[in-house]
Every structure is written in C-alpha cells, then in structure tokens.
Coordinates of C-alpha atoms in Angstrom, one line a residue:
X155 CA 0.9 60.3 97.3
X156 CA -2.2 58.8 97.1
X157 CA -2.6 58.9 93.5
X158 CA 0.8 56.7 93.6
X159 CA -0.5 54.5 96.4
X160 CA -3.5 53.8 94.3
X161 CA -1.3 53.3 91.0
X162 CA 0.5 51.2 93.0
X163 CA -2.3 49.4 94.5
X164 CA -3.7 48.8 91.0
X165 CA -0.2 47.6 89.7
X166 CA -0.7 44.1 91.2
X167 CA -3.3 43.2 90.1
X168 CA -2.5 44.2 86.0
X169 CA 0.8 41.8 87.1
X170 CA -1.5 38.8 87.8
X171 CA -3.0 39.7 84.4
X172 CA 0.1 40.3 83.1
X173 CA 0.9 36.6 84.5
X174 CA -1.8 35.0 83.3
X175 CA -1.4 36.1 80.1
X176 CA 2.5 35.1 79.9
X177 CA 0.9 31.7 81.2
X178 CA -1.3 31.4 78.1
X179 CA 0.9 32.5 75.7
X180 CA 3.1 29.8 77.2
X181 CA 0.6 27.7 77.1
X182 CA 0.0 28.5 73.1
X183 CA 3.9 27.6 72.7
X184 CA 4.0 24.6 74.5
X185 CA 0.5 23.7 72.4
X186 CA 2.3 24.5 69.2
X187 CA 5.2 22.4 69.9
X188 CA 3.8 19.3 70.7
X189 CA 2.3 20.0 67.5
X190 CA 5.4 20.3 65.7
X191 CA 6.7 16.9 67.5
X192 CA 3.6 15.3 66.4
X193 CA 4.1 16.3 63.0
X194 CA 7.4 15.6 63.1
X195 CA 7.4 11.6 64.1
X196 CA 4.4 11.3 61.2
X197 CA 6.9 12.1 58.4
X198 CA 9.3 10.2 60.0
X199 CA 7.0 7.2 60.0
X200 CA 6.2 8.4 56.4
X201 CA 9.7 7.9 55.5
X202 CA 10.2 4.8 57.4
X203 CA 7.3 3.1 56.0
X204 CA 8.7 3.7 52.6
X205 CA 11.8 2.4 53.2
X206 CA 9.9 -0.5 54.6
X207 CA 8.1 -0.9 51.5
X208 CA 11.2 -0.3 49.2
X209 CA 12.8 -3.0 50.9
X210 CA 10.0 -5.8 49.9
X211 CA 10.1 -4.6 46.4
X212 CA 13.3 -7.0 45.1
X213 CA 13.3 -10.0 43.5
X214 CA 12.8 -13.4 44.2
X215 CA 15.9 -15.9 44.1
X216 CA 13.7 -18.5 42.3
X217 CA 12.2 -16.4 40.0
X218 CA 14.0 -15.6 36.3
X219 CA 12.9 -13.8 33.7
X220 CA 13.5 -12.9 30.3
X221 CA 12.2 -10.3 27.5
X222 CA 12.4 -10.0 24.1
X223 CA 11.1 -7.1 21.8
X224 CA 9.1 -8.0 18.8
X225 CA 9.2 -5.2 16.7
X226 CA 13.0 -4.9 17.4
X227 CA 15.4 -2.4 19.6
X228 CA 13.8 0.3 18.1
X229 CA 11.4 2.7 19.5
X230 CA 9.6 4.4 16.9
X231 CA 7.7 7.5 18.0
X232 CA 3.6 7.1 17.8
X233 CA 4.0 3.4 17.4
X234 CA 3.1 0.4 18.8
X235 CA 6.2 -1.3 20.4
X236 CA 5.8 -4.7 21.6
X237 CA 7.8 -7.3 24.1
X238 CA 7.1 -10.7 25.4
X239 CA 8.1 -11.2 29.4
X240 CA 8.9 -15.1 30.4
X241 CA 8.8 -16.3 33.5
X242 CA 10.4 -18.9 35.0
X243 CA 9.8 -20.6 38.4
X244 CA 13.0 -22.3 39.9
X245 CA 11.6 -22.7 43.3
X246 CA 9.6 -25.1 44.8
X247 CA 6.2 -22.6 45.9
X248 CA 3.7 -21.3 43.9
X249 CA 4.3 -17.7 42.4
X250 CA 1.3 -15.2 41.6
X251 CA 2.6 -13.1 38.6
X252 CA -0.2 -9.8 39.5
X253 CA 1.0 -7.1 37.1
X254 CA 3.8 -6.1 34.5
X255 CA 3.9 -2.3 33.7
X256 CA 6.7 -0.1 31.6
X257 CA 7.2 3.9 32.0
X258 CA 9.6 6.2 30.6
X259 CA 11.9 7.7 33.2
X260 CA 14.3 10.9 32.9
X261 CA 17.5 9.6 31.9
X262 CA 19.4 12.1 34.5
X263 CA 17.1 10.5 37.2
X264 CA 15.1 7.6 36.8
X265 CA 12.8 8.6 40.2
X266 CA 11.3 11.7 37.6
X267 CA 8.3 9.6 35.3
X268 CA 8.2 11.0 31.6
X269 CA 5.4 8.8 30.5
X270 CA 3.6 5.9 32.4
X271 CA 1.9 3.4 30.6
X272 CA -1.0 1.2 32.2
X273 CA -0.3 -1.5 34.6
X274 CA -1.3 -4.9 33.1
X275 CA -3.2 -7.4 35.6
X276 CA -2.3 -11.2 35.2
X277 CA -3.1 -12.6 38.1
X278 CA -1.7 -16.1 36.9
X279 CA -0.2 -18.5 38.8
X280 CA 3.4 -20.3 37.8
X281 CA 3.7 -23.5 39.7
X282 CA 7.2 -24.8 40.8
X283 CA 9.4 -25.6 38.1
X284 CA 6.6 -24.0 35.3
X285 CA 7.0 -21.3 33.2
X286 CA 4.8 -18.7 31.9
X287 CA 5.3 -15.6 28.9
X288 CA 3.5 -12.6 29.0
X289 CA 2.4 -10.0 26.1
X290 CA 2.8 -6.0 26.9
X291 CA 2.7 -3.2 24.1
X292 CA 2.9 0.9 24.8
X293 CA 2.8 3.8 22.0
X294 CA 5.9 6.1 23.1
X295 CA 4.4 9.6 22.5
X296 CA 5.2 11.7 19.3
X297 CA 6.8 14.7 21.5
X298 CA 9.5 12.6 22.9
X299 CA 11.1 11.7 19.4
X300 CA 14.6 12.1 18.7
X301 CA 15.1 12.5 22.3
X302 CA 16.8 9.3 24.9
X303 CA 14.8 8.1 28.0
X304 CA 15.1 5.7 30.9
X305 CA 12.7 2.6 29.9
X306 CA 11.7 0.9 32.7
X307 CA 9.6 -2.5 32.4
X308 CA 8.7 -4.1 35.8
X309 CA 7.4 -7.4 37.2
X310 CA 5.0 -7.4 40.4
X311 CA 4.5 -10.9 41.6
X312 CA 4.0 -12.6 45.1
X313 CA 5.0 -16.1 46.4
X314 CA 2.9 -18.7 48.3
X315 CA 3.2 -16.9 51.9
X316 CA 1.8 -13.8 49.9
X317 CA 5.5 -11.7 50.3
X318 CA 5.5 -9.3 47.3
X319 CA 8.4 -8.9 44.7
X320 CA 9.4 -7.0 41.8
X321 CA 11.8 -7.8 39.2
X322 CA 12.9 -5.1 36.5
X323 CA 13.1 -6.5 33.4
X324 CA 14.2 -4.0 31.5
X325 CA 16.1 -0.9 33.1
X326 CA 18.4 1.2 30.1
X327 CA 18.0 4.3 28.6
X328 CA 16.9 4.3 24.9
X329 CA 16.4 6.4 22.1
X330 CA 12.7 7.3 20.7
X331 CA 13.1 7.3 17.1
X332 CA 11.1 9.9 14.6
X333 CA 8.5 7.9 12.3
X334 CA 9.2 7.8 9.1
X335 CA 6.5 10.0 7.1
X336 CA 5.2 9.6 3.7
X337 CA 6.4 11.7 0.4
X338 CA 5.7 15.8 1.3
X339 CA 5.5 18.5 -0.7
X340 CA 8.7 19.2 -1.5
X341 CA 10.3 15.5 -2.0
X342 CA 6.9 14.7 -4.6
X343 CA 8.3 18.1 -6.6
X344 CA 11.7 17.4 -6.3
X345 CA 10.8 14.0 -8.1
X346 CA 8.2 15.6 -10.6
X347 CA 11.0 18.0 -11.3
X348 CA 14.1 15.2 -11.9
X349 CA 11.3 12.7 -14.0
X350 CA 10.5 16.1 -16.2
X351 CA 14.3 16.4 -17.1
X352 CA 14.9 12.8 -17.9
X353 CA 12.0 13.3 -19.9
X354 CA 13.4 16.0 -21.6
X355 CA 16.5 15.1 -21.8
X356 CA 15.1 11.9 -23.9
X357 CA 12.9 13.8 -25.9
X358 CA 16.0 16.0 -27.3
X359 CA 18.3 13.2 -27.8
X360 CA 15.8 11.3 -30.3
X361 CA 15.3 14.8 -31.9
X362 CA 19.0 14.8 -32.5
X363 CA 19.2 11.1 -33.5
X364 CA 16.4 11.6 -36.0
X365 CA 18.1 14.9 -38.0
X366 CA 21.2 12.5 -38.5
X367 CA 19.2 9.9 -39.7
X368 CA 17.5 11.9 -42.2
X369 CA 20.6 13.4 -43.3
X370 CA 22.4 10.0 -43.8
X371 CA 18.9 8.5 -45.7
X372 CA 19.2 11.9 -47.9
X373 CA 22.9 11.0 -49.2
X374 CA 22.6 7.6 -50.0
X375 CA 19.8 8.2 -52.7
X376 CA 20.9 8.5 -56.0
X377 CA 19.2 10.6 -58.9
X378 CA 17.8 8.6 -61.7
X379 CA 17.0 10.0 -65.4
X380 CA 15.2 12.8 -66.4
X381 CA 13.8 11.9 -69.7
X382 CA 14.0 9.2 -72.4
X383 CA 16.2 10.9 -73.9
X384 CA 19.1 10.3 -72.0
X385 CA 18.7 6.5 -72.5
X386 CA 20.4 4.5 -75.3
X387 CA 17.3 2.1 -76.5
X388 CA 18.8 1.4 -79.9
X389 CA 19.3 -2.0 -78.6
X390 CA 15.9 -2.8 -77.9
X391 CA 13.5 -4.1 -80.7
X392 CA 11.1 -2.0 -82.1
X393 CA 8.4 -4.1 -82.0
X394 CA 8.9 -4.0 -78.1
X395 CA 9.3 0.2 -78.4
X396 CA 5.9 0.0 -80.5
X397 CA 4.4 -1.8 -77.5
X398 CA 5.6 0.7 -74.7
X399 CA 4.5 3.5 -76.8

C-alpha cells in the first residue's frame, strides 16, 4: 500500500506536468494559427491590391489611338516587324504618353507570355487637342514560325492629375510566318539538272537539223563532165582551140 500511496502521491505532480505541457502545446497551436490568419489576410491584400491595380489600367475617354504596320500584316519569323502608334488627345488636360511595349501571348490564354519584347520609354507630352505618333519594332523569334500567337501591343500613359492608363492597341492572334530562305542544295541541282537537259535537248535537235541539211545540199548538186571528150567543140574556132591548148 505504500508503494501505491507513493505512486499515487507522485501522480499529481506528472499531471501538473502533464498540464503544462497540454498548455504549451496549446500554446504552439494557438501561435501557429494566428500565423496562418496573418498569412491569410496578406494574400488577400495581395489579391486585392491587384485588382486595385487592374482596375487603373483602362483607357482614357479622351485618348484615341491608332496603329499601322509598315512592313505589312505579316509576321515573318527572325525579322524586323515594324508599326507606327498615333495618339490623339481629345480632352482638354495634358497626357504623358511613358511607354509602348508588345509581347506574344498564348493564343489559348493571353495571361501565359510567349515572348516579351522591351518596353519603350517616351515620356512625351500630348497637349489638349495635339497629337503625337510613335515608332516600335520587335524580331518574333525563329522557333515560333509557322505557329499563331496572341500579339499584344500596349499604351502606358498618365493624365495631368498623374492617374495611370493603358490602352491596347493591338490585341488578336496572328500567325508567325517562316522566312523565305535562299536556293539549297537540292533546288540549285534540280535547276542544274532541268538547264543540262534543255541544253541537251538543243544540242540534239541542231544535230538532227544539220544531217537533213546536208542531205538536201547533197541532192541538189548536179555532176558535170568527166573529160573533153564528152563535149561537142566542133563549133568553136580553132584558132580559139589553139589558144586553150
């Protein structure tokens, strides 16, 4: 019985360890959540402050713009490709035109970037009622040829408050082209081959021409005398004989 009062004496106290474990570990939890709900809020905010920024990024009721593509609709793998931007300012306030950049998108998705090209910095500024054109070129990369993709060509600019815009100029999915290569191997034997057969070809048909022209040169010359003989020259004087003699 004593060795049970003892055990049982002893059993308190490993409870108040027990306890105060239980505490800490609750203490751990409760740690860890507001942890988690700190975390939580951030990505929310995150999110938010995306939407937020999604939001400014829209176009400006006074502002029109335009593009046209010098080197055509087409967009030729591993060459230059160039487009002039004008902008137009309807409003009454001063617009900042900062930057005009152009990517390549995934057609299925146009949030997925295939190829992004440099931003360019303008920094001009329109005044009201002023317009303004702007120069951009890109290289779309030889990989992508013979294969469509989202283009995507967009205007950053801010008005006279300093609110910022975007306009996208261009938004449609496009083709890349493959470049057109020079003569290869193959194509420069397939035309020495054809120029060798003309070539022969002519050669045989004078040969054939020239046999028939012999032939018809051959029966058309007549055979003349063999000898004197054969000649009547009783008619001719014989002082004229003795002469030729």
């Amino acid at each position: 019985h004593v060795s049970a009062d003892s055990d049982s004496a002893e059993d308190p106290d490993a409870a108040v360890d027990e306890g105060e474990d239980d505490d800490d570990d609750d203490d751990d939890e409760e740690e860890v959540l507001v942890e988690e709900d700190q975390i939580q809020p951030s990505e929310g905010d995150e999110e938010d402050s995306d939407e937020a920024a999604d939001k400014l990024l829209t176009s400006h009721p006074d502002a029109d713009t335009t593009i046209i593509f010098m080197t055509g609709e087409e967009f030729p793998a591993n060459e230059i490709v160039r487009f002039l931007v004008g902008f137009t300012n309807k409003g009454s306030q001063d617009f900042t035109v900062q930057s005009l950049e152009a990517s390549f998108r995934y057609p299925q998705d146009f949030q997925f970037y295939i190829q992004n090209f440099t931003a360019l910095p303008l920094n001009t500024v329109v005044q009201p009622q002023a317009q303004a054109s702007f120069e951009y070129s890109f290289i779309p990369a030889q990989p992508m040829a013979g294969r469509p993709f989202g283009l995507v060509i967009l205007l950053n600019y801010l008005d006279a408050e300093g609110s910022v815009f975007q306009t996208a100029i261009y938004n449609q999915t496009v083709t890349i082209t493959e470049r057109e290569e020079g003569l290869d191997g193959e194509t420069m034997f397939m035309y020495i081959f054809l120029v060798g057969l003309v070539v022969l070809m002519l050669f045989g048909m004078y040969q054939v021409l020239e046999t028939r022209t012999r032939k018809r040169m051959s029966v058309k010359i007549e055979k003349g005398t063999s000898g004197m003989n054969d000649v009547d020259i009783s008619w001719i004087p014989q002082e004229t004989l003795n002469v030729m003699s």
